[in-house]
Short mmCIF file of C-alpha atoms in Angstrom, two decimals:
data_model
loop_
_atom_site.label_atom_id
_atom_site.label_comp_id
_atom_site.label_asym_id
_atom_site.label_seq_id
_atom_site.Cartn_x
_atom_site.Cartn_y
_atom_site.Cartn_z
CA PHE S 1 101.52 63.68 63.42
CA LYS S 2 102.74 65.33 60.18
CA GLY S 3 100.18 67.83 60.70
CA PHE S 4 100.29 68.35 64.36
CA LEU S 5 103.45 69.21 64.47
CA ARG S 6 103.10 71.78 61.68
CA LYS S 7 100.73 73.47 63.43
CA CYS S 8 103.30 73.19 66.74
CA VAL S 9 105.74 75.03 64.57
CA GLU S 10 102.82 78.13 63.23
CA ALA S 11 101.71 78.45 67.69
CA LEU S 12 105.74 78.41 67.65
CA GLN S 13 105.98 81.43 65.68
CA LYS S 14 104.15 83.47 66.25
CA LEU S 15 104.49 83.39 70.24
CA PRO S 16 106.77 85.91 71.51
CA ASP S 17 110.89 84.66 73.10
CA ARG S 18 109.09 85.87 76.32
CA GLY S 19 106.32 83.59 76.05
CA ILE S 20 107.57 80.34 76.57
CA LEU S 21 109.32 81.21 79.80
CA ALA S 22 105.54 80.35 81.09
CA GLY S 23 104.94 78.68 84.07
CA MET S 24 108.35 78.24 84.27
CA GLY S 25 110.25 81.24 85.33
CA GLU S 26 110.90 79.80 89.02
CA LEU S 27 112.04 77.01 88.09
CA LEU S 28 115.51 78.59 85.75
CA ASP S 29 118.00 80.92 87.61
CA ASP S 30 119.08 83.64 85.48
CA LYS S 31 121.57 82.59 83.35
CA GLN S 32 118.64 79.51 82.35
CA LYS S 33 116.16 82.31 81.53
CA THR S 34 118.57 84.16 79.29
CA TRP S 35 119.32 81.06 76.63
CA VAL S 36 115.48 80.28 77.22
CA LYS S 37 114.37 83.68 75.87
CA VAL S 38 116.83 83.44 73.24
CA ASN S 39 117.32 80.13 72.10
CA LEU S 40 114.41 77.74 73.57
CA ARG S 41 111.80 78.84 70.89
CA LYS S 42 114.34 79.52 67.57
CA ASP S 43 115.98 75.57 68.01
CA THR S 44 112.34 74.13 68.48
CA ILE S 45 111.00 75.65 65.67
CA PHE S 46 114.36 74.41 63.54
CA LEU S 47 113.51 70.57 65.21
CA LEU S 48 110.29 70.33 64.38
CA LYS S 49 111.14 71.28 60.78
CA LEU S 50 113.57 68.73 60.95
CA LYS S 51 111.01 65.73 61.80
CA LEU S 52 108.93 67.11 59.03
CA ALA S 53 111.52 66.69 56.58
CA PRO S 54 110.83 63.60 54.01
#
């Protein structure tokens, strides 16, 4: 399981912030899109790393 989480972190670190919106753009309003571009990738990586911690 932890190996999978590490692969997720690596993949997210390579993904550009704009790429995180792929397929979700029509579901979000402009304010939400801005938040996603700025925070979602960073917050997700943080939470995955937190889960990996002993």
